[in-house]
Amino acid sequence: MRPTTAMRAALSALLLVGGWATASAVPASAAGSPSRSPEPPASASLLASMRHDLGLTQSQAEARLAAEKTATAVEQKAKRAAGSSYGGSWFDAGSGRLTVAVTRGANTGAVRATGATVRLVQHSARQLDAAKARIDALSAPAGIGSWYVDAKTNKVVVDVVTAHRNDNDVRAFLARARQAGPVTVQETTEAPQTFAAGTVGGDPYYTGNVRCSIGFSVYGGFVTAGHCDQHTGAVYGWDGSYVGNFQGSSFPDNDYAWVNVGSGWWTVPVVLGWGTVSDQLVRGSAEAPVGASICRSGSTSHWHCGTVLAKNETVNYSQGAVHELTKTSVCAEPGDSGGSFISGDQAQGVTSGGWGNCSSGGETWYQPVNEILNRYGLTLQTA
């Protein structure tokens, strides 16, 4: 239903600025951000959300945020130190440190000097990425959910929908996939799907007969999911007023788009907290590592948190495969598509799709925001 008068007033401050989207809870170093006075690692409401969704105590949530911020900074240094021996990396919540996989011959001392833990593996990230690229070239049947490089297992993981695991076309696909390189197969209960929804009242924006969520503000507009573009041109806000038009979109293969903003609407670097947490300022787009906590706030299911599970995953939607998505344990529901994933004050990506819901749980993928900015030459609006 549509918001109450009081809620509309609050939403207008966000929606008229193109900031209605999703949010996350992991602070990361702001790339190129100016130095500022020390500030708390997170607001009390943000920490409360992490306690609720991740089962952490107050002190555990604070410690994890601090450790993840350090891991984000360490990841790029460690990757450079490992060079061609780099096999991937992930944040370990138990130890609070980043683990970096390397092949034989790596300068492990230089990698450890960055603050990372080192694990010896057989295959480099370059070899695994090449194997995944060969699988990307295959035509996947509906029973295949997704595939991605998993640094922990040092293999390409292929997700198969349990109900289709014995289908002949699934078996044939897996046989070809195993020829591409080191592959392991795991089962998933549901096939991924996008999170667009039919038109209903009280939500961020409409286009054609679809409702989606605004992602991050950029100078001149906002970014969102490509599958939300119904090629009808116009985009309307929650109150039915005209906002702008899709200026570019891609789906499938990618799942990103951007919309220009005008007609009395404007943009600010804010992500809506939906009253669960305070509205979040966006200060940059430093990429959080695998294993880090992350949160999302969409127009349907509002604010939820989880962890980053995998990067550069190919997801096999019914409309076609989408590449280079990031998988999370955060739930989402129809209408959340396009909304923002944010790690602390760092923008991460826009909601693409997933499986499950926010009652029983599930997984959600997002399109990394930096790829969208680079594709269209956009500049993220930051505080």
mmCIF file of C-alpha atoms in Angstrom:
data_model
loop_
_atom_site.group_PDB
_atom_site.id
_atom_site.type_symbol
_atom_site.label_atom_id
_atom_site.label_comp_id
_atom_site.label_asym_id
_atom_site.label_seq_id
_atom_site.Cartn_x
_atom_site.Cartn_y
_atom_site.Cartn_z
ATOM 1 C CA MET A 1 0.000 0.000 0.000
ATOM 2 C CA ARG A 2 1.060 3.626 -0.382
ATOM 3 C CA PRO A 3 2.996 5.345 2.431
ATOM 4 C CA THR A 4 1.221 7.379 5.092
ATOM 5 C CA THR A 5 1.436 11.157 4.907
ATOM 6 C CA ALA A 6 4.199 11.214 7.511
ATOM 7 C CA MET A 7 6.100 8.467 5.747
ATOM 8 C CA ARG A 8 5.703 10.225 2.392
ATOM 9 C CA ALA A 9 7.334 13.337 3.812
ATOM 10 C CA ALA A 10 10.291 11.277 4.990
ATOM 11 C CA LEU A 11 10.476 9.348 1.739
ATOM 12 C CA SER A 12 10.341 12.479 -0.370
ATOM 13 C CA ALA A 13 13.624 13.600 1.113
ATOM 14 C CA LEU A 14 15.162 10.395 -0.210
ATOM 15 C CA LEU A 15 13.109 9.554 -3.267
ATOM 16 C CA LEU A 16 13.234 12.978 -4.807
ATOM 17 C CA VAL A 17 16.977 12.644 -4.589
ATOM 18 C CA GLY A 18 17.193 9.293 -6.289
ATOM 19 C CA GLY A 19 18.480 7.677 -3.121
ATOM 20 C CA TRP A 20 15.811 5.034 -2.578
ATOM 21 C CA ALA A 21 17.600 1.738 -2.746
ATOM 22 C CA THR A 22 19.292 -0.860 -0.578
ATOM 23 C CA ALA A 23 22.098 -0.678 1.935
ATOM 24 C CA SER A 24 24.782 -2.755 3.625
ATOM 25 C CA ALA A 25 26.769 -2.822 6.800
ATOM 26 C CA VAL A 26 30.485 -3.272 6.263
ATOM 27 C CA PRO A 27 32.832 -0.272 6.417
ATOM 28 C CA ALA A 28 35.632 -0.200 3.878
ATOM 29 C CA SER A 29 38.347 2.276 3.038
ATOM 30 C CA ALA A 30 36.977 5.087 0.887
ATOM 31 C CA ALA A 31 39.059 5.200 -2.265
ATOM 32 C CA GLY A 32 40.330 8.716 -2.694
ATOM 33 C CA SER A 33 38.137 10.110 0.083
ATOM 34 C CA PRO A 34 39.530 13.066 2.001
ATOM 35 C CA SER A 35 40.811 12.543 5.522
ATOM 36 C CA ARG A 36 38.332 13.348 8.252
ATOM 37 C CA SER A 37 38.197 13.290 12.014
ATOM 38 C CA PRO A 38 37.831 9.900 13.715
ATOM 39 C CA GLU A 39 34.261 8.624 13.867
ATOM 40 C CA PRO A 40 32.508 5.558 15.293
ATOM 41 C CA PRO A 41 32.763 2.447 13.084
ATOM 42 C CA ALA A 42 28.990 2.351 12.684
ATOM 43 C CA SER A 43 25.794 3.830 14.057
ATOM 44 C CA ALA A 44 23.990 2.112 16.922
ATOM 45 C CA SER A 45 21.123 1.173 14.598
ATOM 46 C CA LEU A 46 23.493 -0.321 12.043
ATOM 47 C CA LEU A 47 25.164 -2.427 14.720
ATOM 48 C CA ALA A 48 21.729 -3.501 15.962
ATOM 49 C CA SER A 49 20.864 -4.702 12.462
ATOM 50 C CA MET A 50 24.074 -6.738 12.285
ATOM 51 C CA ARG A 51 23.329 -8.256 15.680
ATOM 52 C CA HIS A 52 19.875 -9.281 14.505
ATOM 53 C CA ASP A 53 20.739 -10.626 11.042
ATOM 54 C CA LEU A 54 24.207 -12.067 11.729
ATOM 55 C CA GLY A 55 23.696 -13.235 15.319
ATOM 56 C CA LEU A 56 26.510 -11.084 16.712
ATOM 57 C CA THR A 57 26.944 -9.336 20.030
ATOM 58 C CA GLN A 58 27.630 -5.606 20.110
ATOM 59 C CA SER A 59 31.367 -6.103 20.632
ATOM 60 C CA GLN A 60 31.526 -8.820 17.959
ATOM 61 C CA ALA A 61 29.810 -6.559 15.420
ATOM 62 C CA GLU A 62 32.197 -3.676 16.170
ATOM 63 C CA ALA A 63 35.239 -5.957 15.951
ATOM 64 C CA ARG A 64 34.048 -7.495 12.688
ATOM 65 C CA LEU A 65 33.491 -4.123 11.043
ATOM 66 C CA ALA A 66 36.972 -3.002 12.031
ATOM 67 C CA ALA A 67 38.543 -6.255 10.797
ATOM 68 C CA GLU A 68 36.678 -6.121 7.483
ATOM 69 C CA LYS A 69 37.809 -2.558 6.891
ATOM 70 C CA THR A 70 41.407 -3.687 7.366
ATOM 71 C CA ALA A 71 40.888 -6.738 5.123
ATOM 72 C CA THR A 72 39.529 -4.568 2.319
ATOM 73 C CA ALA A 73 42.684 -2.462 2.387
ATOM 74 C CA VAL A 74 44.953 -5.540 2.640
ATOM 75 C CA GLU A 75 43.335 -7.385 -0.289
ATOM 76 C CA GLN A 76 44.710 -5.208 -3.087
ATOM 77 C CA LYS A 77 48.190 -5.054 -1.535
ATOM 78 C CA ALA A 78 48.299 -8.832 -1.119
ATOM 79 C CA LYS A 79 47.116 -9.390 -4.675
ATOM 80 C CA ARG A 80 49.941 -7.239 -6.009
ATOM 81 C CA ALA A 81 52.458 -9.028 -3.778
ATOM 82 C CA ALA A 82 51.306 -12.467 -5.003
ATOM 83 C CA GLY A 83 51.497 -11.477 -8.668
ATOM 84 C CA SER A 84 50.784 -14.290 -11.134
ATOM 85 C CA SER A 85 50.690 -16.783 -8.219
ATOM 86 C CA TYR A 86 47.532 -15.151 -6.811
ATOM 87 C CA GLY A 87 44.783 -17.735 -6.331
ATOM 88 C CA GLY A 88 42.013 -15.614 -4.809
ATOM 89 C CA SER A 89 41.229 -14.324 -1.330
ATOM 90 C CA TRP A 90 38.513 -14.241 1.310
ATOM 91 C CA PHE A 91 37.791 -12.746 4.715
ATOM 92 C CA ASP A 92 37.578 -15.230 7.584
ATOM 93 C CA ALA A 93 35.150 -14.027 10.240
ATOM 94 C CA GLY A 94 36.582 -16.441 12.819
ATOM 95 C CA SER A 95 40.140 -15.127 12.689
ATOM 96 C CA GLY A 96 39.213 -11.629 11.554
ATOM 97 C CA ARG A 97 41.873 -11.797 8.828
ATOM 98 C CA LEU A 98 42.086 -11.997 5.061
ATOM 99 C CA THR A 99 43.297 -15.316 3.638
ATOM 100 C CA VAL A 100 45.134 -15.212 0.307
ATOM 101 C CA ALA A 101 45.581 -18.338 -1.815
ATOM 102 C CA VAL A 102 48.855 -18.638 -3.760
ATOM 103 C CA THR A 103 50.429 -21.258 -6.011
ATOM 104 C CA ARG A 104 53.931 -22.692 -5.612
ATOM 105 C CA GLY A 105 56.722 -20.256 -6.297
ATOM 106 C CA ALA A 106 54.924 -17.288 -4.756
ATOM 107 C CA ASN A 107 56.769 -14.846 -2.540
ATOM 108 C CA THR A 108 54.797 -15.882 0.535
ATOM 109 C CA GLY A 109 56.831 -13.602 2.777
ATOM 110 C CA ALA A 110 55.795 -10.547 0.795
ATOM 111 C CA VAL A 111 52.149 -11.633 0.908
ATOM 112 C CA ARG A 112 52.244 -12.201 4.664
ATOM 113 C CA ALA A 113 53.909 -8.829 5.110
ATOM 114 C CA THR A 114 50.686 -7.179 3.921
ATOM 115 C CA GLY A 115 48.873 -8.670 6.914
ATOM 116 C CA ALA A 116 47.240 -11.584 5.095
ATOM 117 C CA THR A 117 47.228 -15.271 5.959
ATOM 118 C CA VAL A 118 48.601 -17.469 3.148
ATOM 119 C CA ARG A 119 47.213 -20.767 1.820
ATOM 120 C CA LEU A 120 49.023 -22.846 -0.827
ATOM 121 C CA VAL A 121 46.801 -24.034 -3.708
ATOM 122 C CA GLN A 122 47.209 -25.824 -7.027
ATOM 123 C CA HIS A 123 45.515 -23.421 -9.428
ATOM 124 C CA SER A 124 46.018 -19.669 -9.847
ATOM 125 C CA ALA A 125 43.087 -17.268 -10.099
ATOM 126 C CA ARG A 126 44.013 -16.704 -13.731
ATOM 127 C CA GLN A 127 43.708 -20.448 -14.450
ATOM 128 C CA LEU A 128 40.380 -20.686 -12.629
ATOM 129 C CA ASP A 129 39.024 -17.605 -14.389
ATOM 130 C CA ALA A 130 40.019 -19.149 -17.730
ATOM 131 C CA ALA A 131 38.154 -22.346 -16.837
ATOM 132 C CA LYS A 132 35.074 -20.346 -15.868
ATOM 133 C CA ALA A 133 35.279 -18.407 -19.137
ATOM 134 C CA ARG A 134 35.203 -21.707 -21.038
ATOM 135 C CA ILE A 135 32.074 -22.689 -19.108
ATOM 136 C CA ASP A 136 30.568 -19.255 -19.839
ATOM 137 C CA ALA A 137 30.801 -20.135 -23.532
ATOM 138 C CA LEU A 138 28.519 -23.161 -23.034
ATOM 139 C CA SER A 139 24.729 -23.030 -23.278
ATOM 140 C CA ALA A 140 23.343 -23.857 -19.836
ATOM 141 C CA PRO A 141 19.997 -25.656 -19.366
ATOM 142 C CA ALA A 142 17.368 -24.466 -16.887
ATOM 143 C CA GLY A 143 18.534 -26.977 -14.252
ATOM 144 C CA ILE A 144 21.859 -25.160 -13.871
ATOM 145 C CA GLY A 145 21.600 -22.307 -11.371
ATOM 146 C CA SER A 146 24.991 -20.614 -11.590
ATOM 147 C CA TRP A 147 28.757 -21.105 -11.584
ATOM 148 C CA TYR A 148 31.643 -19.196 -10.047
ATOM 149 C CA VAL A 149 35.288 -19.417 -9.015
ATOM 150 C CA ASP A 150 35.619 -20.406 -5.359
ATOM 151 C CA ALA A 151 39.004 -19.479 -3.927
ATOM 152 C CA LYS A 152 38.543 -21.681 -0.844
ATOM 153 C CA THR A 153 38.092 -24.921 -2.806
ATOM 154 C CA ASN A 154 40.368 -23.688 -5.614
ATOM 155 C CA LYS A 155 37.782 -24.844 -8.139
ATOM 156 C CA VAL A 156 34.905 -23.599 -10.258
ATOM 157 C CA VAL A 157 31.680 -24.389 -8.386
ATOM 158 C CA VAL A 158 28.614 -25.250 -10.479
ATOM 159 C CA ASP A 159 25.230 -25.014 -8.722
ATOM 160 C CA VAL A 160 22.617 -27.521 -9.884
ATOM 161 C CA VAL A 161 18.939 -27.256 -8.949
ATOM 162 C CA THR A 162 18.233 -30.424 -6.930
ATOM 163 C CA ALA A 163 15.049 -31.315 -8.791
ATOM 164 C CA HIS A 164 16.961 -31.299 -12.110
ATOM 165 C CA ARG A 165 20.214 -32.979 -11.078
ATOM 166 C CA ASN A 166 19.419 -36.126 -13.077
ATOM 167 C CA ASP A 167 18.155 -34.393 -16.224
ATOM 168 C CA ASN A 168 20.018 -35.516 -19.319
ATOM 169 C CA ASP A 169 20.774 -31.950 -20.432
ATOM 170 C CA VAL A 170 22.134 -31.105 -16.968
ATOM 171 C CA ARG A 171 24.394 -34.159 -16.976
ATOM 172 C CA ALA A 172 25.614 -33.294 -20.471
ATOM 173 C CA PHE A 173 26.389 -29.704 -19.392
ATOM 174 C CA LEU A 174 28.323 -30.898 -16.337
ATOM 175 C CA ALA A 175 30.345 -33.297 -18.457
ATOM 176 C CA ARG A 176 31.382 -30.443 -20.746
ATOM 177 C CA ALA A 177 32.029 -28.168 -17.762
ATOM 178 C CA ARG A 178 34.409 -30.679 -16.177
ATOM 179 C CA GLN A 179 36.430 -30.683 -19.388
ATOM 180 C CA ALA A 180 36.951 -26.937 -18.961
ATOM 181 C CA GLY A 181 39.064 -27.286 -15.808
ATOM 182 C CA PRO A 182 38.812 -28.042 -12.061
ATOM 183 C CA VAL A 183 35.067 -28.189 -11.315
ATOM 184 C CA THR A 184 33.020 -29.195 -8.295
ATOM 185 C CA VAL A 185 29.226 -29.523 -8.250
ATOM 186 C CA GLN A 186 26.868 -28.533 -5.460
ATOM 187 C CA GLU A 187 23.088 -28.533 -5.251
ATOM 188 C CA THR A 188 20.690 -25.651 -4.641
ATOM 189 C CA THR A 189 17.003 -25.941 -3.807
ATOM 190 C CA GLU A 190 15.714 -23.226 -6.130
ATOM 191 C CA ALA A 191 16.647 -21.655 -9.453
ATOM 192 C CA PRO A 192 17.644 -17.968 -9.305
ATOM 193 C CA GLN A 193 15.219 -15.376 -10.624
ATOM 194 C CA THR A 194 15.175 -11.612 -10.989
ATOM 195 C CA PHE A 195 13.356 -9.516 -8.386
ATOM 196 C CA ALA A 196 11.236 -7.193 -10.486
ATOM 197 C CA ALA A 197 7.546 -6.997 -9.606
ATOM 198 C CA GLY A 198 4.213 -5.975 -11.090
ATOM 199 C CA THR A 199 3.009 -2.447 -10.427
ATOM 200 C CA VAL A 200 1.741 -1.842 -6.885
ATOM 201 C CA GLY A 201 1.474 1.315 -4.834
ATOM 202 C CA GLY A 202 3.988 2.835 -2.450
ATOM 203 C CA ASP A 203 7.291 1.844 -4.036
ATOM 204 C CA PRO A 204 10.314 3.731 -5.398
ATOM 205 C CA TYR A 205 9.879 3.698 -9.166
ATOM 206 C CA TYR A 206 7.775 2.276 -11.937
ATOM 207 C CA THR A 207 8.426 1.658 -15.592
ATOM 208 C CA GLY A 208 5.976 -0.099 -17.859
ATOM 209 C CA ASN A 209 4.222 -2.658 -15.653
ATOM 210 C CA VAL A 210 7.260 -3.257 -13.428
ATOM 211 C CA ARG A 211 8.257 -1.908 -10.023
ATOM 212 C CA CYS A 212 11.922 -1.805 -9.023
ATOM 213 C CA SER A 213 14.196 -0.025 -6.553
ATOM 214 C CA ILE A 214 16.563 2.870 -7.130
ATOM 215 C CA GLY A 215 20.213 2.002 -6.621
ATOM 216 C CA PHE A 216 22.915 4.613 -6.054
ATOM 217 C CA SER A 217 22.850 8.266 -6.980
ATOM 218 C CA VAL A 218 25.294 9.314 -9.677
ATOM 219 C CA TYR A 219 25.790 12.802 -11.054
ATOM 220 C CA GLY A 220 22.818 13.269 -13.360
ATOM 221 C CA GLY A 221 20.752 10.281 -12.253
ATOM 222 C CA PHE A 222 20.847 6.888 -10.575
ATOM 223 C CA VAL A 223 21.964 3.326 -11.359
ATOM 224 C CA THR A 224 19.716 0.282 -11.132
ATOM 225 C CA ALA A 225 19.177 -3.192 -12.616
ATOM 226 C CA GLY A 226 19.046 -3.679 -16.376
ATOM 227 C CA HIS A 227 16.160 -6.152 -16.277
ATOM 228 C CA CYS A 228 13.966 -3.378 -14.858
ATOM 229 C CA ASP A 229 14.116 -1.536 -18.196
ATOM 230 C CA GLN A 230 10.859 -2.385 -19.969
ATOM 231 C CA HIS A 231 11.871 -0.228 -22.962
ATOM 232 C CA THR A 232 8.916 2.064 -22.411
ATOM 233 C CA GLY A 233 11.244 4.982 -21.783
ATOM 234 C CA ALA A 234 9.714 6.891 -18.896
ATOM 235 C CA VAL A 235 10.395 6.229 -15.215
ATOM 236 C CA TYR A 236 7.986 7.369 -12.496
ATOM 237 C CA GLY A 237 8.514 7.784 -8.771
ATOM 238 C CA TRP A 238 6.558 6.297 -5.865
ATOM 239 C CA ASP A 239 4.073 9.189 -6.074
ATOM 240 C CA GLY A 240 3.491 8.709 -9.811
ATOM 241 C CA SER A 241 5.424 11.810 -10.853
ATOM 242 C CA TYR A 242 7.805 11.673 -13.815
ATOM 243 C CA VAL A 243 11.472 11.188 -12.859
ATOM 244 C CA GLY A 244 13.404 10.618 -16.092
ATOM 245 C CA ASN A 245 14.241 7.961 -18.680
ATOM 246 C CA PHE A 246 16.509 4.963 -19.032
ATOM 247 C CA GLN A 247 19.680 6.250 -20.678
ATOM 248 C CA GLY A 248 21.329 2.860 -21.049
ATOM 249 C CA SER A 249 20.692 -0.731 -19.975
ATOM 250 C CA SER A 250 21.976 -4.261 -20.500
ATOM 251 C CA PHE A 251 20.231 -7.571 -19.723
ATOM 252 C CA PRO A 252 20.969 -10.463 -19.950
ATOM 253 C CA ASP A 253 24.772 -10.884 -20.172
ATOM 254 C CA ASN A 254 24.894 -7.944 -17.740
ATOM 255 C CA ASP A 255 22.237 -6.599 -15.383
ATOM 256 C CA TYR A 256 22.741 -2.865 -15.110
ATOM 257 C CA ALA A 257 21.131 0.378 -16.203
ATOM 258 C CA TRP A 258 21.060 4.066 -15.442
ATOM 259 C CA VAL A 259 18.259 6.633 -15.409
ATOM 260 C CA ASN A 260 18.579 10.403 -15.746
ATOM 261 C CA VAL A 261 16.887 12.504 -13.074
ATOM 262 C CA GLY A 262 15.014 15.771 -13.639
ATOM 263 C CA SER A 263 11.555 17.333 -13.424
ATOM 264 C CA GLY A 264 11.996 18.491 -9.826
ATOM 265 C CA TRP A 265 13.826 15.377 -8.654
ATOM 266 C CA TRP A 266 17.454 15.577 -7.609
ATOM 267 C CA THR A 267 20.174 13.274 -6.271
ATOM 268 C CA VAL A 268 22.000 12.855 -2.961
ATOM 269 C CA PRO A 269 24.442 10.164 -1.726
ATOM 270 C CA VAL A 270 21.958 8.460 0.593
ATOM 271 C CA VAL A 271 20.606 4.917 0.978
ATOM 272 C CA LEU A 272 17.296 4.465 2.787
ATOM 273 C CA GLY A 273 17.430 2.627 6.133
ATOM 274 C CA TRP A 274 13.674 2.072 6.325
ATOM 275 C CA GLY A 275 13.637 2.869 10.039
ATOM 276 C CA THR A 276 15.584 -0.302 10.814
ATOM 277 C CA VAL A 277 18.808 1.692 10.659
ATOM 278 C CA SER A 278 19.461 5.353 10.079
ATOM 279 C CA ASP A 279 19.679 6.427 6.438
ATOM 280 C CA GLN A 280 23.213 5.697 5.232
ATOM 281 C CA LEU A 281 25.592 8.141 3.553
ATOM 282 C CA VAL A 282 27.638 6.885 0.590
ATOM 283 C CA ARG A 283 31.301 7.906 0.693
ATOM 284 C CA GLY A 284 32.910 5.699 -1.976
ATOM 285 C CA SER A 285 32.878 2.309 -3.690
ATOM 286 C CA ALA A 286 35.823 0.332 -2.300
ATOM 287 C CA GLU A 287 35.064 -3.349 -2.952
ATOM 288 C CA ALA A 288 34.533 -5.562 0.112
ATOM 289 C CA PRO A 289 36.196 -9.019 0.104
ATOM 290 C CA VAL A 290 34.490 -12.417 0.058
ATOM 291 C CA GLY A 291 33.437 -13.276 3.607
ATOM 292 C CA ALA A 292 32.672 -9.692 4.602
ATOM 293 C CA SER A 293 29.300 -8.736 6.034
ATOM 294 C CA ILE A 294 27.016 -6.704 3.796
ATOM 295 C CA CYS A 295 23.476 -5.303 3.953
ATOM 296 C CA ARG A 296 20.710 -4.481 1.487
ATOM 297 C CA SER A 297 17.559 -2.381 1.712
ATOM 298 C CA GLY A 298 14.901 -2.786 -0.971
ATOM 299 C CA SER A 299 11.492 -1.295 -1.605
ATOM 300 C CA THR A 300 9.725 -4.572 -0.769
ATOM 301 C CA SER A 301 11.682 -6.297 1.991
ATOM 302 C CA HIS A 302 13.470 -3.215 3.321
ATOM 303 C CA TRP A 303 16.745 -3.696 5.254
ATOM 304 C CA HIS A 304 18.541 -7.057 5.586
ATOM 305 C CA CYS A 305 22.131 -8.163 6.147
ATOM 306 C CA GLY A 306 24.334 -11.158 5.367
ATOM 307 C CA THR A 307 27.784 -11.944 3.978
ATOM 308 C CA VAL A 308 29.543 -11.876 0.613
ATOM 309 C CA LEU A 309 29.712 -15.500 -0.612
ATOM 310 C CA ALA A 310 31.358 -15.341 -4.055
ATOM 311 C CA LYS A 311 32.407 -12.952 -6.802
ATOM 312 C CA ASN A 312 32.439 -13.107 -10.600
ATOM 313 C CA GLU A 313 29.599 -15.627 -10.624
ATOM 314 C CA THR A 314 27.626 -16.447 -13.773
ATOM 315 C CA VAL A 315 23.909 -16.754 -12.968
ATOM 316 C CA ASN A 316 21.629 -18.660 -15.333
ATOM 317 C CA TYR A 317 18.277 -16.820 -15.234
ATOM 318 C CA SER A 318 15.410 -17.999 -17.421
ATOM 319 C CA GLN A 319 15.997 -14.921 -19.610
ATOM 320 C CA GLY A 320 19.662 -15.834 -20.135
ATOM 321 C CA ALA A 321 22.999 -15.917 -18.326
ATOM 322 C CA VAL A 322 24.334 -12.845 -16.521
ATOM 323 C CA HIS A 323 28.073 -12.638 -15.832
ATOM 324 C CA GLU A 324 30.328 -11.141 -13.149
ATOM 325 C CA LEU A 325 27.722 -11.010 -10.379
ATOM 326 C CA THR A 326 28.516 -11.141 -6.649
ATOM 327 C CA LYS A 327 26.602 -13.641 -4.488
ATOM 328 C CA THR A 328 25.474 -12.887 -0.938
ATOM 329 C CA SER A 329 23.501 -14.612 1.812
ATOM 330 C CA VAL A 330 21.172 -11.603 2.022
ATOM 331 C CA CYS A 331 17.492 -12.277 1.256
ATOM 332 C CA ALA A 332 15.407 -10.285 -1.237
ATOM 333 C CA GLU A 333 11.927 -10.313 -2.761
ATOM 334 C CA PRO A 334 10.143 -9.114 -5.930
ATOM 335 C CA GLY A 335 10.373 -5.332 -6.188
ATOM 336 C CA ASP A 336 13.841 -5.183 -4.586
ATOM 337 C CA SER A 337 15.571 -5.367 -7.996
ATOM 338 C CA GLY A 338 17.939 -2.509 -8.710
ATOM 339 C CA GLY A 339 18.348 -1.499 -5.086
ATOM 340 C CA SER A 340 21.733 -0.900 -3.514
ATOM 341 C CA PHE A 341 24.122 -3.155 -1.628
ATOM 342 C CA ILE A 342 26.400 -1.074 0.591
ATOM 343 C CA SER A 343 29.279 -2.076 2.845
ATOM 344 C CA GLY A 344 29.554 0.451 5.658
ATOM 345 C CA ASP A 345 29.667 3.696 3.691
ATOM 346 C CA GLN A 346 31.013 2.038 0.521
ATOM 347 C CA ALA A 347 28.678 1.322 -2.418
ATOM 348 C CA GLN A 348 28.969 -2.295 -3.628
ATOM 349 C CA GLY A 349 26.319 -2.971 -6.264
ATOM 350 C CA VAL A 350 22.684 -3.099 -7.404
ATOM 351 C CA THR A 351 20.358 -6.025 -6.682
ATOM 352 C CA SER A 352 19.978 -8.408 -9.621
ATOM 353 C CA GLY A 353 18.149 -11.573 -8.484
ATOM 354 C CA GLY A 354 18.282 -14.644 -6.325
ATOM 355 C CA TRP A 355 16.164 -17.356 -4.755
ATOM 356 C CA GLY A 356 14.091 -17.629 -1.589
ATOM 357 C CA ASN A 357 12.529 -14.775 0.376
ATOM 358 C CA CYS A 358 12.953 -12.859 3.614
ATOM 359 C CA SER A 359 10.719 -15.203 5.612
ATOM 360 C CA SER A 360 12.480 -18.492 4.882
ATOM 361 C CA GLY A 361 15.840 -17.080 3.729
ATOM 362 C CA GLY A 362 17.741 -17.355 0.468
ATOM 363 C CA GLU A 363 20.602 -15.894 -1.553
ATOM 364 C CA THR A 364 20.836 -12.745 -3.670
ATOM 365 C CA TRP A 365 23.251 -11.577 -6.377
ATOM 366 C CA TYR A 366 24.241 -8.017 -7.209
ATOM 367 C CA GLN A 367 25.932 -6.355 -10.170
ATOM 368 C CA PRO A 368 29.069 -4.555 -8.890
ATOM 369 C CA VAL A 369 28.594 -0.798 -9.006
ATOM 370 C CA ASN A 370 32.090 0.034 -10.262
ATOM 371 C CA GLU A 371 31.430 -1.933 -13.449
ATOM 372 C CA ILE A 372 28.295 0.130 -14.075
ATOM 373 C CA LEU A 373 30.107 3.411 -13.468
ATOM 374 C CA ASN A 374 32.906 2.424 -15.838
ATOM 375 C CA ARG A 375 30.533 1.155 -18.522
ATOM 376 C CA TYR A 376 28.579 4.418 -18.775
ATOM 377 C CA GLY A 377 31.265 6.871 -17.670
ATOM 378 C CA LEU A 378 29.273 7.849 -14.567
ATOM 379 C CA THR A 379 30.525 9.333 -11.321
ATOM 380 C CA LEU A 380 29.159 8.055 -8.033
ATOM 381 C CA GLN A 381 27.744 10.840 -5.892
ATOM 382 C CA THR A 382 29.432 10.734 -2.488
ATOM 383 C CA ALA A 383 29.140 12.558 0.809
#
